Amino acid sequence: KEVKKQAEKQLRKQIQERYSDYRESNRLRDPMAFIAPYVIPLMIAFGAYFARYILETVCPRRNFTCLDFADFFGSLYIVILSFLAFHLISTVYGVKQHVGDLFSVATKVKTA
């Protein structure tokens, strides 16, 4: 009876480990994982762009507070788009380096 409990405990542990491995591998397969970090900043940037556009068309030219808000929204969307561009460039560069390393290892193994 003790052996049966020990085997059951070990089996449950193995099932739990495989289940966690399965969940981790599926998490890495998420097709939207690449897009997700860009959605909210892009929504904020487009919202700031449209807010600036509306403020510049509606506000009178002599109202400096309104124009200051328009300038703030203009700076906000430029900053967000710049950070997103830098992040995208660094991500693409990192992927390119990783793929290059993989192919260089593959050619070294093939020639050896």
mmCIF file with all atom_site columns, C-alpha atoms in Angstrom:
data_model
loop_
_atom_site.group_PDB
_atom_site.id
_atom_site.type_symbol
_atom_site.label_atom_id
_atom_site.label_alt_id
_atom_site.label_comp_id
_atom_site.label_asym_id
_atom_site.label_entity_id
_atom_site.label_seq_id
_atom_site.pdbx_PDB_ins_code
_atom_site.Cartn_x
_atom_site.Cartn_y
_atom_site.Cartn_z
_atom_site.occupancy
_atom_site.B_iso_or_equiv
_atom_site.pdbx_formal_charge
_atom_site.auth_seq_id
_atom_site.auth_comp_id
_atom_site.auth_asym_id
_atom_site.auth_atom_id
_atom_site.pdbx_PDB_model_num
ATOM 1   C CA . LYS A 1 1   ? 0.000   0.000  0.000   1.00 0.00 ? 1   LYS A CA 1
ATOM 2   C CA . GLU A 1 2   ? 2.877   2.382  0.756   1.00 0.00 ? 2   GLU A CA 1
ATOM 3   C CA . VAL A 1 3   ? 4.431   1.639  -2.640  1.00 0.00 ? 3   VAL A CA 1
ATOM 4   C CA . LYS A 1 4   ? 1.134   2.451  -4.327  1.00 0.00 ? 4   LYS A CA 1
ATOM 5   C CA . LYS A 1 5   ? 0.926   5.847  -2.576  1.00 0.00 ? 5   LYS A CA 1
ATOM 6   C CA . GLN A 1 6   ? 4.540   6.597  -3.439  1.00 0.00 ? 6   GLN A CA 1
ATOM 7   C CA . ALA A 1 7   ? 3.961   5.697  -7.113  1.00 0.00 ? 7   ALA A CA 1
ATOM 8   C CA . GLU A 1 8   ? 0.790   7.813  -7.205  1.00 0.00 ? 8   GLU A CA 1
ATOM 9   C CA . LYS A 1 9   ? 2.615   10.767 -5.664  1.00 0.00 ? 9   LYS A CA 1
ATOM 10  C CA . GLN A 1 10  ? 5.452   10.443 -8.169  1.00 0.00 ? 10  GLN A CA 1
ATOM 11  C CA . LEU A 1 11  ? 2.976   10.157 -11.057 1.00 0.00 ? 11  LEU A CA 1
ATOM 12  C CA . ARG A 1 12  ? 1.123   13.299 -9.941  1.00 0.00 ? 12  ARG A CA 1
ATOM 13  C CA . LYS A 1 13  ? 4.428   15.153 -9.701  1.00 0.00 ? 13  LYS A CA 1
ATOM 14  C CA . GLN A 1 14  ? 5.381   14.090 -13.242 1.00 0.00 ? 14  GLN A CA 1
ATOM 15  C CA . ILE A 1 15  ? 1.968   15.107 -14.573 1.00 0.00 ? 15  ILE A CA 1
ATOM 16  C CA . GLN A 1 16  ? 2.241   18.509 -12.886 1.00 0.00 ? 16  GLN A CA 1
ATOM 17  C CA . GLU A 1 17  ? 5.760   19.065 -14.313 1.00 0.00 ? 17  GLU A CA 1
ATOM 18  C CA . ARG A 1 18  ? 4.668   18.127 -17.823 1.00 0.00 ? 18  ARG A CA 1
ATOM 19  C CA . TYR A 1 19  ? 1.584   20.307 -17.541 1.00 0.00 ? 19  TYR A CA 1
ATOM 20  C CA . SER A 1 20  ? 3.678   23.311 -16.508 1.00 0.00 ? 20  SER A CA 1
ATOM 21  C CA . ASP A 1 21  ? 6.096   22.628 -19.403 1.00 0.00 ? 21  ASP A CA 1
ATOM 22  C CA . TYR A 1 22  ? 3.135   22.401 -21.757 1.00 0.00 ? 22  TYR A CA 1
ATOM 23  C CA . ARG A 1 23  ? 1.686   25.711 -20.537 1.00 0.00 ? 23  ARG A CA 1
ATOM 24  C CA . GLU A 1 24  ? 5.080   27.416 -20.852 1.00 0.00 ? 24  GLU A CA 1
ATOM 25  C CA . SER A 1 25  ? 5.618   26.165 -24.400 1.00 0.00 ? 25  SER A CA 1
ATOM 26  C CA . ASN A 1 26  ? 2.123   27.291 -25.413 1.00 0.00 ? 26  ASN A CA 1
ATOM 27  C CA . ARG A 1 27  ? 2.706   30.705 -23.868 1.00 0.00 ? 27  ARG A CA 1
ATOM 28  C CA . LEU A 1 28  ? 5.748   31.097 -26.105 1.00 0.00 ? 28  LEU A CA 1
ATOM 29  C CA . ARG A 1 29  ? 3.672   30.170 -29.152 1.00 0.00 ? 29  ARG A CA 1
ATOM 30  C CA . ASP A 1 30  ? 1.258   33.069 -28.688 1.00 0.00 ? 30  ASP A CA 1
ATOM 31  C CA . PRO A 1 31  ? 1.027   34.785 -32.096 1.00 0.00 ? 31  PRO A CA 1
ATOM 32  C CA . MET A 1 32  ? -0.040  38.077 -30.537 1.00 0.00 ? 32  MET A CA 1
ATOM 33  C CA . ALA A 1 33  ? 2.862   38.224 -28.066 1.00 0.00 ? 33  ALA A CA 1
ATOM 34  C CA . PHE A 1 34  ? 4.861   40.323 -30.527 1.00 0.00 ? 34  PHE A CA 1
ATOM 35  C CA . ILE A 1 35  ? 2.034   42.797 -31.085 1.00 0.00 ? 35  ILE A CA 1
ATOM 36  C CA . ALA A 1 36  ? 0.733   43.151 -27.518 1.00 0.00 ? 36  ALA A CA 1
ATOM 37  C CA . PRO A 1 37  ? 3.385   45.598 -26.199 1.00 0.00 ? 37  PRO A CA 1
ATOM 38  C CA . TYR A 1 38  ? 2.622   47.980 -29.062 1.00 0.00 ? 38  TYR A CA 1
ATOM 39  C CA . VAL A 1 39  ? -1.183  48.171 -28.849 1.00 0.00 ? 39  VAL A CA 1
ATOM 40  C CA . ILE A 1 40  ? -1.657  50.431 -25.801 1.00 0.00 ? 40  ILE A CA 1
ATOM 41  C CA . PRO A 1 41  ? 1.160   52.887 -26.654 1.00 0.00 ? 41  PRO A CA 1
ATOM 42  C CA . LEU A 1 42  ? -0.144  53.182 -30.218 1.00 0.00 ? 42  LEU A CA 1
ATOM 43  C CA . MET A 1 43  ? -3.665  53.833 -28.942 1.00 0.00 ? 43  MET A CA 1
ATOM 44  C CA . ILE A 1 44  ? -2.330  56.571 -26.640 1.00 0.00 ? 44  ILE A CA 1
ATOM 45  C CA . ALA A 1 45  ? -0.241  58.056 -29.461 1.00 0.00 ? 45  ALA A CA 1
ATOM 46  C CA . PHE A 1 46  ? -3.167  58.155 -31.895 1.00 0.00 ? 46  PHE A CA 1
ATOM 47  C CA . GLY A 1 47  ? -5.411  59.588 -29.181 1.00 0.00 ? 47  GLY A CA 1
ATOM 48  C CA . ALA A 1 48  ? -2.843  62.324 -28.507 1.00 0.00 ? 48  ALA A CA 1
ATOM 49  C CA . TYR A 1 49  ? -2.569  63.032 -32.232 1.00 0.00 ? 49  TYR A CA 1
ATOM 50  C CA . PHE A 1 50  ? -6.325  63.440 -32.611 1.00 0.00 ? 50  PHE A CA 1
ATOM 51  C CA . ALA A 1 51  ? -6.526  65.534 -29.423 1.00 0.00 ? 51  ALA A CA 1
ATOM 52  C CA . ARG A 1 52  ? -3.849  67.836 -30.816 1.00 0.00 ? 52  ARG A CA 1
ATOM 53  C CA . TYR A 1 53  ? -5.637  68.079 -34.150 1.00 0.00 ? 53  TYR A CA 1
ATOM 54  C CA . ILE A 1 54  ? -8.951  68.925 -32.474 1.00 0.00 ? 54  ILE A CA 1
ATOM 55  C CA . LEU A 1 55  ? -7.355  71.466 -30.146 1.00 0.00 ? 55  LEU A CA 1
ATOM 56  C CA . GLU A 1 56  ? -5.538  73.195 -32.998 1.00 0.00 ? 56  GLU A CA 1
ATOM 57  C CA . THR A 1 57  ? -8.688  73.491 -35.077 1.00 0.00 ? 57  THR A CA 1
ATOM 58  C CA . VAL A 1 58  ? -11.097 74.470 -32.296 1.00 0.00 ? 58  VAL A CA 1
ATOM 59  C CA . CYS A 1 59  ? -8.975  76.722 -30.057 1.00 0.00 ? 59  CYS A CA 1
ATOM 60  C CA . PRO A 1 60  ? -8.716  80.420 -30.801 1.00 0.00 ? 60  PRO A CA 1
ATOM 61  C CA . ARG A 1 61  ? -5.218  81.626 -31.684 1.00 0.00 ? 61  ARG A CA 1
ATOM 62  C CA . ARG A 1 62  ? -4.926  83.895 -28.661 1.00 0.00 ? 62  ARG A CA 1
ATOM 63  C CA . ASN A 1 63  ? -5.684  81.193 -26.088 1.00 0.00 ? 63  ASN A CA 1
ATOM 64  C CA . PHE A 1 64  ? -2.199  80.123 -25.050 1.00 0.00 ? 64  PHE A CA 1
ATOM 65  C CA . THR A 1 65  ? -3.390  77.518 -22.526 1.00 0.00 ? 65  THR A CA 1
ATOM 66  C CA . CYS A 1 66  ? -5.218  75.641 -25.236 1.00 0.00 ? 66  CYS A CA 1
ATOM 67  C CA . LEU A 1 67  ? -2.230  75.854 -27.557 1.00 0.00 ? 67  LEU A CA 1
ATOM 68  C CA . ASP A 1 68  ? 0.052   74.631 -24.738 1.00 0.00 ? 68  ASP A CA 1
ATOM 69  C CA . PHE A 1 69  ? -2.120  71.526 -24.394 1.00 0.00 ? 69  PHE A CA 1
ATOM 70  C CA . ALA A 1 70  ? -1.966  71.018 -28.146 1.00 0.00 ? 70  ALA A CA 1
ATOM 71  C CA . ASP A 1 71  ? 1.829   71.243 -28.022 1.00 0.00 ? 71  ASP A CA 1
ATOM 72  C CA . PHE A 1 72  ? 1.887   68.781 -25.113 1.00 0.00 ? 72  PHE A CA 1
ATOM 73  C CA . PHE A 1 73  ? -0.179  66.239 -27.055 1.00 0.00 ? 73  PHE A CA 1
ATOM 74  C CA . GLY A 1 74  ? 2.040   66.766 -30.095 1.00 0.00 ? 74  GLY A CA 1
ATOM 75  C CA . SER A 1 75  ? 5.150   66.096 -28.041 1.00 0.00 ? 75  SER A CA 1
ATOM 76  C CA . LEU A 1 76  ? 3.495   63.087 -26.397 1.00 0.00 ? 76  LEU A CA 1
ATOM 77  C CA . TYR A 1 77  ? 2.750   61.242 -29.618 1.00 0.00 ? 77  TYR A CA 1
ATOM 78  C CA . ILE A 1 78  ? 6.206   62.014 -31.037 1.00 0.00 ? 78  ILE A CA 1
ATOM 79  C CA . VAL A 1 79  ? 7.874   60.642 -27.881 1.00 0.00 ? 79  VAL A CA 1
ATOM 80  C CA . ILE A 1 80  ? 5.722   57.490 -27.858 1.00 0.00 ? 80  ILE A CA 1
ATOM 81  C CA . LEU A 1 81  ? 6.299   56.802 -31.550 1.00 0.00 ? 81  LEU A CA 1
ATOM 82  C CA . SER A 1 82  ? 10.048  57.388 -31.108 1.00 0.00 ? 82  SER A CA 1
ATOM 83  C CA . PHE A 1 83  ? 10.262  54.940 -28.216 1.00 0.00 ? 83  PHE A CA 1
ATOM 84  C CA . LEU A 1 84  ? 8.270   52.372 -30.164 1.00 0.00 ? 84  LEU A CA 1
ATOM 85  C CA . ALA A 1 85  ? 10.555  52.801 -33.176 1.00 0.00 ? 85  ALA A CA 1
ATOM 86  C CA . PHE A 1 86  ? 13.679  52.381 -31.033 1.00 0.00 ? 86  PHE A CA 1
ATOM 87  C CA . HIS A 1 87  ? 12.191  49.304 -29.359 1.00 0.00 ? 87  HIS A CA 1
ATOM 88  C CA . LEU A 1 88  ? 11.227  47.791 -32.699 1.00 0.00 ? 88  LEU A CA 1
ATOM 89  C CA . ILE A 1 89  ? 14.672  48.457 -34.168 1.00 0.00 ? 89  ILE A CA 1
ATOM 90  C CA . SER A 1 90  ? 16.421  46.875 -31.179 1.00 0.00 ? 90  SER A CA 1
ATOM 91  C CA . THR A 1 91  ? 14.091  43.859 -31.280 1.00 0.00 ? 91  THR A CA 1
ATOM 92  C CA . VAL A 1 92  ? 14.678  43.315 -34.995 1.00 0.00 ? 92  VAL A CA 1
ATOM 93  C CA . TYR A 1 93  ? 18.435  43.715 -34.496 1.00 0.00 ? 93  TYR A CA 1
ATOM 94  C CA . GLY A 1 94  ? 18.379  41.175 -31.661 1.00 0.00 ? 94  GLY A CA 1
ATOM 95  C CA . VAL A 1 95  ? 16.417  38.677 -33.749 1.00 0.00 ? 95  VAL A CA 1
ATOM 96  C CA . LYS A 1 96  ? 18.795  39.212 -36.678 1.00 0.00 ? 96  LYS A CA 1
ATOM 97  C CA . GLN A 1 97  ? 21.810  38.591 -34.410 1.00 0.00 ? 97  GLN A CA 1
ATOM 98  C CA . HIS A 1 98  ? 20.226  35.446 -32.951 1.00 0.00 ? 98  HIS A CA 1
ATOM 99  C CA . VAL A 1 99  ? 19.360  34.040 -36.381 1.00 0.00 ? 99  VAL A CA 1
ATOM 100 C CA . GLY A 1 100 ? 22.863  34.865 -37.613 1.00 0.00 ? 100 GLY A CA 1
ATOM 101 C CA . ASP A 1 101 ? 24.370  33.030 -34.644 1.00 0.00 ? 101 ASP A CA 1
ATOM 102 C CA . LEU A 1 102 ? 22.194  30.002 -35.325 1.00 0.00 ? 102 LEU A CA 1
ATOM 103 C CA . PHE A 1 103 ? 23.185  29.863 -38.979 1.00 0.00 ? 103 PHE A CA 1
ATOM 104 C CA . SER A 1 104 ? 26.868  30.323 -38.188 1.00 0.00 ? 104 SER A CA 1
ATOM 105 C CA . VAL A 1 105 ? 26.705  27.423 -35.727 1.00 0.00 ? 105 VAL A CA 1
ATOM 106 C CA . ALA A 1 106 ? 24.840  25.307 -38.299 1.00 0.00 ? 106 ALA A CA 1
ATOM 107 C CA . THR A 1 107 ? 27.452  25.948 -40.985 1.00 0.00 ? 107 THR A CA 1
ATOM 108 C CA . LYS A 1 108 ? 30.281  25.165 -38.548 1.00 0.00 ? 108 LYS A CA 1
ATOM 109 C CA . VAL A 1 109 ? 28.650  21.860 -37.630 1.00 0.00 ? 109 VAL A CA 1
ATOM 110 C CA . LYS A 1 110 ? 27.998  21.035 -41.280 1.00 0.00 ? 110 LYS A CA 1
ATOM 111 C CA . THR A 1 111 ? 31.629  21.681 -42.317 1.00 0.00 ? 111 THR A CA 1
ATOM 112 C CA . ALA A 1 112 ? 33.101  19.773 -39.376 1.00 0.00 ? 112 ALA A CA 1
#
